[in-house]
Tab-separated table of C-alpha atoms and ligand atoms in Angstrom:
chain	number	residue	atom	x	y	z
A	1	UNK	CA	12.007	6.742	35.852
A	2	UNK	CA	15.053	5.711	33.974
A	3	UNK	CA	17.586	7.745	34.053
A	4	UNK	CA	19.033	9.343	30.433
A	5	UNK	CA	22.437	7.436	30.830
A	6	UNK	CA	20.411	4.260	31.667
A	7	UNK	CA	18.171	4.901	28.733
A	8	UNK	CA	21.391	5.433	26.464
A	9	UNK	CA	22.737	2.407	27.146
A	10	UNK	CA	19.427	0.276	27.017
A	11	UNK	CA	18.958	1.956	23.582
A	12	UNK	CA	22.660	1.542	22.432
A	13	UNK	CA	21.813	-0.880	19.578
A	14	UNK	CA	18.955	0.804	18.214
A	15	UNK	CA	20.461	4.175	18.751
A	16	UNK	CA	23.468	3.145	16.743
A	17	UNK	CA	20.755	2.228	14.163
A	18	UNK	CA	18.866	5.626	14.531
A	19	UNK	CA	22.185	7.683	14.188
A	20	UNK	CA	23.358	5.661	11.046
A	21	UNK	CA	19.991	6.495	9.763
A	22	UNK	CA	20.210	10.349	10.851
A	23	UNK	CA	23.057	10.161	8.328
A	24	UNK	CA	20.687	10.080	5.990
A	25	UNK	CA	17.402	11.791	6.815
A	26	UNK	CA	19.098	14.746	9.115
A	27	UNK	CA	16.486	13.715	11.724
A	28	UNK	CA	17.042	17.313	13.587
A	29	UNK	CA	16.580	16.354	17.321
A	30	UNK	CA	19.100	12.988	16.959
A	31	UNK	CA	21.852	15.218	15.451
A	32	UNK	CA	21.684	17.582	17.995
A	33	UNK	CA	23.302	15.098	20.335
A	34	UNK	CA	26.098	14.158	17.713
A	35	UNK	CA	29.099	16.268	18.167
A	36	UNK	CA	29.401	18.774	14.994
A	37	UNK	CA	32.705	19.003	13.748
A	38	UNK	CA	32.058	21.386	10.597
A	39	UNK	CA	31.637	25.176	11.906
A	40	UNK	CA	27.964	25.945	12.069
A	41	UNK	CA	26.796	28.127	9.205
A	42	UNK	CA	25.915	31.701	9.985
A	43	UNK	CA	22.732	31.751	7.789
A	44	UNK	CA	19.925	29.215	8.087
A	45	UNK	CA	20.562	26.581	5.441
A	46	UNK	CA	17.537	25.270	3.522
A	47	UNK	CA	17.502	21.812	3.329
A	48	UNK	CA	15.220	19.769	1.585
A	49	UNK	CA	12.424	17.869	3.730
A	50	UNK	CA	13.050	14.440	5.169
A	51	UNK	CA	11.660	12.548	2.159
A	52	UNK	CA	8.745	10.230	2.891
A	53	UNK	CA	10.367	7.115	1.597
A	54	UNK	CA	13.250	7.706	4.283
A	55	UNK	CA	10.981	7.848	7.007
A	56	UNK	CA	11.271	5.184	9.419
A	57	UNK	CA	8.177	3.296	8.983
A	58	UNK	CA	8.481	2.797	5.472
A	59	UNK	CA	11.689	1.419	5.835
A	60	UNK	CA	10.283	-0.811	8.612
A	61	UNK	CA	7.566	-1.602	5.725
A	62	UNK	CA	10.081	-2.608	3.360
A	63	UNK	CA	11.792	-4.506	5.619
A	64	UNK	CA	8.161	-6.117	6.356
A	65	UNK	CA	7.754	-6.870	2.723
A	66	UNK	CA	11.471	-8.663	2.628
A	67	UNK	CA	10.614	-10.721	5.758
A	68	UNK	CA	7.294	-11.881	4.235
A	69	UNK	CA	9.199	-13.097	1.023
A	70	UNK	CA	7.628	-10.450	-1.159
A	71	UNK	CA	9.951	-9.337	-3.918
A	72	UNK	CA	9.548	-5.378	-4.718
A	73	UNK	CA	11.945	-2.865	-6.030
A	74	UNK	CA	11.743	0.417	-4.001
A	75	UNK	CA	10.799	3.744	-6.245
A	76	UNK	CA	12.115	7.155	-6.098
A	77	UNK	CA	9.965	9.693	-4.513
A	78	UNK	CA	8.255	11.486	-7.260
A	79	UNK	CA	5.940	14.428	-6.864
A	80	UNK	CA	4.161	15.791	-10.252
A	81	UNK	CA	1.725	18.624	-10.972
A	82	UNK	CA	-1.536	18.823	-9.475
A	83	UNK	CA	-0.478	17.806	-6.328
A	84	UNK	CA	0.204	13.741	-7.085
A	85	UNK	CA	2.910	12.194	-5.964
A	86	UNK	CA	4.625	8.619	-5.682
A	87	UNK	CA	6.201	8.681	-2.462
A	88	UNK	CA	7.640	5.839	0.057
A	89	UNK	CA	6.238	3.453	-2.755
A	90	UNK	CA	7.394	0.341	-4.191
A	91	UNK	CA	6.609	-1.482	-7.515
A	92	UNK	CA	5.738	-5.394	-6.464
A	93	UNK	CA	7.534	-8.043	-8.273
A	94	UNK	CA	6.659	-11.021	-7.077
A	95	UNK	CA	3.946	-11.664	-4.084
A	96	UNK	CA	3.653	-15.566	-4.819
A	97	UNK	CA	0.666	-14.798	-7.252
A	98	UNK	CA	1.104	-13.309	-10.744
A	99	UNK	CA	-0.619	-9.805	-10.703
A	100	UNK	CA	-1.322	-7.340	-13.766
A	101	UNK	CA	-0.946	-3.919	-14.249
A	102	UNK	CA	0.704	-3.282	-10.737
A	103	UNK	CA	2.505	0.063	-10.959
A	104	UNK	CA	4.080	2.319	-7.753
A	105	UNK	CA	2.058	1.587	-4.642
A	106	UNK	CA	3.033	2.950	-1.107
A	107	UNK	CA	4.596	0.472	0.848
A	108	UNK	CA	1.647	-0.208	3.267
A	109	UNK	CA	-0.570	-0.434	0.348
A	110	UNK	CA	1.777	-3.151	-1.155
A	111	UNK	CA	1.829	-4.589	2.138
A	112	UNK	CA	-1.349	-5.068	2.805
A	113	UNK	CA	-1.943	-6.330	-0.902
A	114	UNK	CA	0.626	-9.314	-0.441
A	115	UNK	CA	-1.017	-10.390	2.583
A	116	UNK	CA	-4.585	-9.880	1.118
A	117	UNK	CA	-3.357	-12.092	-1.633
A	118	UNK	CA	-1.773	-14.551	0.509
A	119	UNK	CA	-4.057	-14.845	3.492
A	120	UNK	CA	-7.496	-13.831	2.104
A	121	UNK	CA	-7.630	-14.851	-1.827
A	122	UNK	CA	-6.118	-17.660	-2.236
A	123	UNK	CA	-7.214	-19.530	0.929
A	124	UNK	CA	-11.020	-18.342	0.035
A	125	UNK	CA	-10.337	-19.644	-3.415
A	126	UNK	CA	-9.003	-23.036	-2.573
A	127	UNK	CA	-12.126	-23.460	0.245
A	128	UNK	CA	-15.033	-22.098	-1.783
A	129	UNK	CA	-13.921	-22.772	-5.310
A	130	UNK	CA	-11.526	-25.752	-4.801
A	131	UNK	CA	-8.917	-24.108	-7.008
A	132	UNK	CA	-5.695	-22.035	-6.565
A	133	UNK	CA	-5.606	-18.361	-7.954
A	134	UNK	CA	-3.017	-18.199	-10.997
A	135	UNK	CA	-3.654	-14.624	-11.958
A	136	UNK	CA	-4.850	-11.707	-10.143
A	137	UNK	CA	-6.147	-9.122	-12.572
A	138	UNK	CA	-5.884	-5.238	-11.653
A	139	UNK	CA	-6.661	-2.019	-13.560
A	140	UNK	CA	-3.766	-0.219	-11.676
A	141	UNK	CA	-2.348	1.749	-8.998
A	142	UNK	CA	-1.196	5.086	-9.298
A	143	UNK	CA	-3.418	7.630	-11.356
A	144	UNK	CA	-3.117	11.312	-11.316
A	145	UNK	CA	-6.820	11.910	-10.882
A	146	UNK	CA	-9.635	13.285	-8.805
A	147	UNK	CA	-12.236	10.965	-6.509
A	148	UNK	CA	-14.638	11.292	-9.628
A	149	UNK	CA	-12.349	10.446	-11.954
A	150	UNK	CA	-12.690	13.380	-14.379
A	151	UNK	CA	-9.142	14.749	-13.937
A	152	UNK	CA	-10.927	18.191	-13.349
A	153	UNK	CA	-9.344	20.955	-11.541
A	154	UNK	CA	-11.950	20.655	-8.567
A	155	UNK	CA	-12.497	18.100	-6.443
A	156	UNK	CA	-10.475	16.178	-3.885
A	157	UNK	CA	-7.602	13.764	-5.191
A	158	UNK	CA	-8.185	10.068	-5.371
A	159	UNK	CA	-6.207	7.921	-3.215
A	160	UNK	CA	-4.637	6.782	-6.652
A	161	UNK	CA	-3.078	10.070	-7.048
A	162	UNK	CA	-0.960	9.347	-4.146
A	163	UNK	CA	-0.051	5.501	-5.418
A	164	UNK	CA	-2.208	4.751	-2.225
A	165	UNK	CA	-5.039	2.897	-4.064
A	166	UNK	CA	-5.313	-0.433	-6.665
A	167	UNK	CA	-8.182	-1.315	-8.252
A	168	UNK	CA	-8.820	-5.108	-8.486
A	169	UNK	CA	-10.752	-6.653	-11.210
A	170	UNK	CA	-10.997	-10.483	-11.333
A	171	UNK	CA	-9.197	-13.517	-10.642
A	172	UNK	CA	-8.038	-16.554	-12.711
A	173	UNK	CA	-8.189	-20.169	-11.221
A	174	UNK	CA	-5.909	-23.127	-12.411
A	175	UNK	CA	-9.032	-24.674	-13.865
A	176	UNK	CA	-9.255	-21.969	-16.291
A	177	UNK	CA	-12.245	-20.287	-14.462
A	178	UNK	CA	-12.263	-16.258	-14.392
A	179	UNK	CA	-14.123	-14.847	-11.621
A	180	UNK	CA	-14.677	-11.324	-12.308
A	181	UNK	CA	-16.056	-8.537	-9.989
A	182	UNK	CA	-18.018	-7.378	-13.127
A	183	UNK	CA	-20.933	-9.973	-13.287
A	184	UNK	CA	-19.453	-12.190	-10.738
A	185	UNK	CA	-20.565	-9.993	-7.585
A	186	UNK	CA	-24.157	-9.925	-8.645
A	187	UNK	CA	-24.965	-12.489	-11.462
A	188	UNK	CA	-22.360	-14.893	-10.771
A	189	UNK	CA	-22.979	-18.746	-9.367
A	190	UNK	CA	-23.536	-18.888	-5.770
A	191	UNK	CA	-19.696	-20.022	-4.962
A	192	UNK	CA	-18.478	-16.966	-7.175
A	193	UNK	CA	-20.530	-14.893	-5.176
A	194	UNK	CA	-19.580	-16.257	-1.893
A	195	UNK	CA	-16.035	-15.945	-2.778
A	196	UNK	CA	-16.051	-12.674	-4.051
A	197	UNK	CA	-18.028	-11.801	-0.902
A	198	UNK	CA	-15.651	-13.600	1.378
A	199	UNK	CA	-12.424	-11.588	-0.159
A	200	UNK	CA	-14.313	-8.229	0.074
A	201	UNK	CA	-14.501	-8.713	3.888
A	202	UNK	CA	-11.036	-9.745	4.239
A	203	UNK	CA	-10.128	-6.785	2.212
A	204	UNK	CA	-12.141	-4.506	4.801
A	205	UNK	CA	-9.953	-5.821	7.349
A	206	UNK	CA	-6.888	-5.099	6.127
A	207	UNK	CA	-7.437	-1.747	4.096
A	208	UNK	CA	-8.490	1.836	5.362
A	209	UNK	CA	-11.184	2.084	2.552
A	210	UNK	CA	-12.925	-0.975	0.291
A	211	UNK	CA	-15.105	-0.264	-2.343
A	212	UNK	CA	-17.255	-2.911	-4.347
A	213	UNK	CA	-20.305	-2.686	-7.101
A	214	UNK	CA	-22.711	-1.902	-4.043
A	215	UNK	CA	-21.070	1.614	-3.454
A	216	UNK	CA	-21.792	3.047	-6.727
A	217	UNK	CA	-21.884	2.438	-10.517
A	218	UNK	CA	-18.250	3.812	-10.881
A	219	UNK	CA	-17.294	0.521	-8.988
A	220	UNK	CA	-19.569	-1.897	-11.055
A	221	UNK	CA	-16.493	-3.851	-12.415
A	222	UNK	CA	-13.756	-3.759	-9.472
A	223	UNK	CA	-12.977	-3.573	-5.836
A	224	UNK	CA	-10.813	-0.412	-4.977
A	225	UNK	CA	-8.805	-1.125	-2.130
A	226	UNK	CA	-6.825	1.998	-0.728
A	227	UNK	CA	-4.946	3.000	2.592
A	228	UNK	CA	-6.246	6.633	2.866
A	229	UNK	CA	-8.917	7.446	4.934
A	230	UNK	CA	-10.951	5.147	7.036
A	231	UNK	CA	-12.394	2.465	7.888
A	232	UNK	CA	-14.868	2.308	4.814
A	233	UNK	CA	-16.006	-0.784	3.980
A	234	UNK	CA	-19.047	-0.975	1.284
Z	1	ZN	ZN1	-9.903	2.795	-7.113
C-alpha cells in the first residue's frame, strides 16, 4: 500500500497538471482537495457539464496528433438539432498526404485516419502498386443523418452525426492512376484489388467499424470508417 502522503509526493508532477486542468474543467473530486477561498454558494449552482473536448483523453489525443507531426486545428464543441454534435473534434490540416473533403472529426477518428494513411495506405501503395499516394479522396465526415441515411425521424443516428466517421472513396497515385473503391473493389486489376483489400484489412485493425462494398449496396463506392461501436469489419 502506498500512503496518501507518499502517493501525493509521487504524483506531484501529474497532480499539478491535473489541478491546472481542473481550473478549466472543474473536475469535482480534484477541486475538493483545493482550498476554496470564495464563500460557498447557498444554493446549488448549475454549471455546464464538462465538455468532451476538455476531457483528459481528448487532450491526450490532441497531444498525440502533435507528436505524430499531424497538423490540425481543434474545433469548438457544437450541438445541433436532432441530437447531432461535433464534440472533441478537430479539422485535419496536414497528415503528410493531401485529403479531400475532411470536415470535423473526433480526435480518435482523426488520429487513426492519419495513422492509417501513413502506416497502412502509403506503404501498401508502394509495395503493391509501386507508386506513392498523392491524394486521398473522401466523401466527407460530419453529416447529421441516421444510419440508413434518409435523414428521417426514426432510426439510430449514424456515427457521421457525431463527426465520428469518414467515407473514403479513392486514392490518386503519383503516376496518375486513380484507384477507386467503386469499380476497383470488384472489377479492378488484381493489384488494385489487392491494394484495396490490404488497406481494408489494415483499417479493420485501427477503426471500430469498417464497411466496404461487401457490406451492402449503400457502400458500393466507399469505405466507411468509424470509431463508434465495434469491432465490425466487413
Ligand atoms: Zn459512412
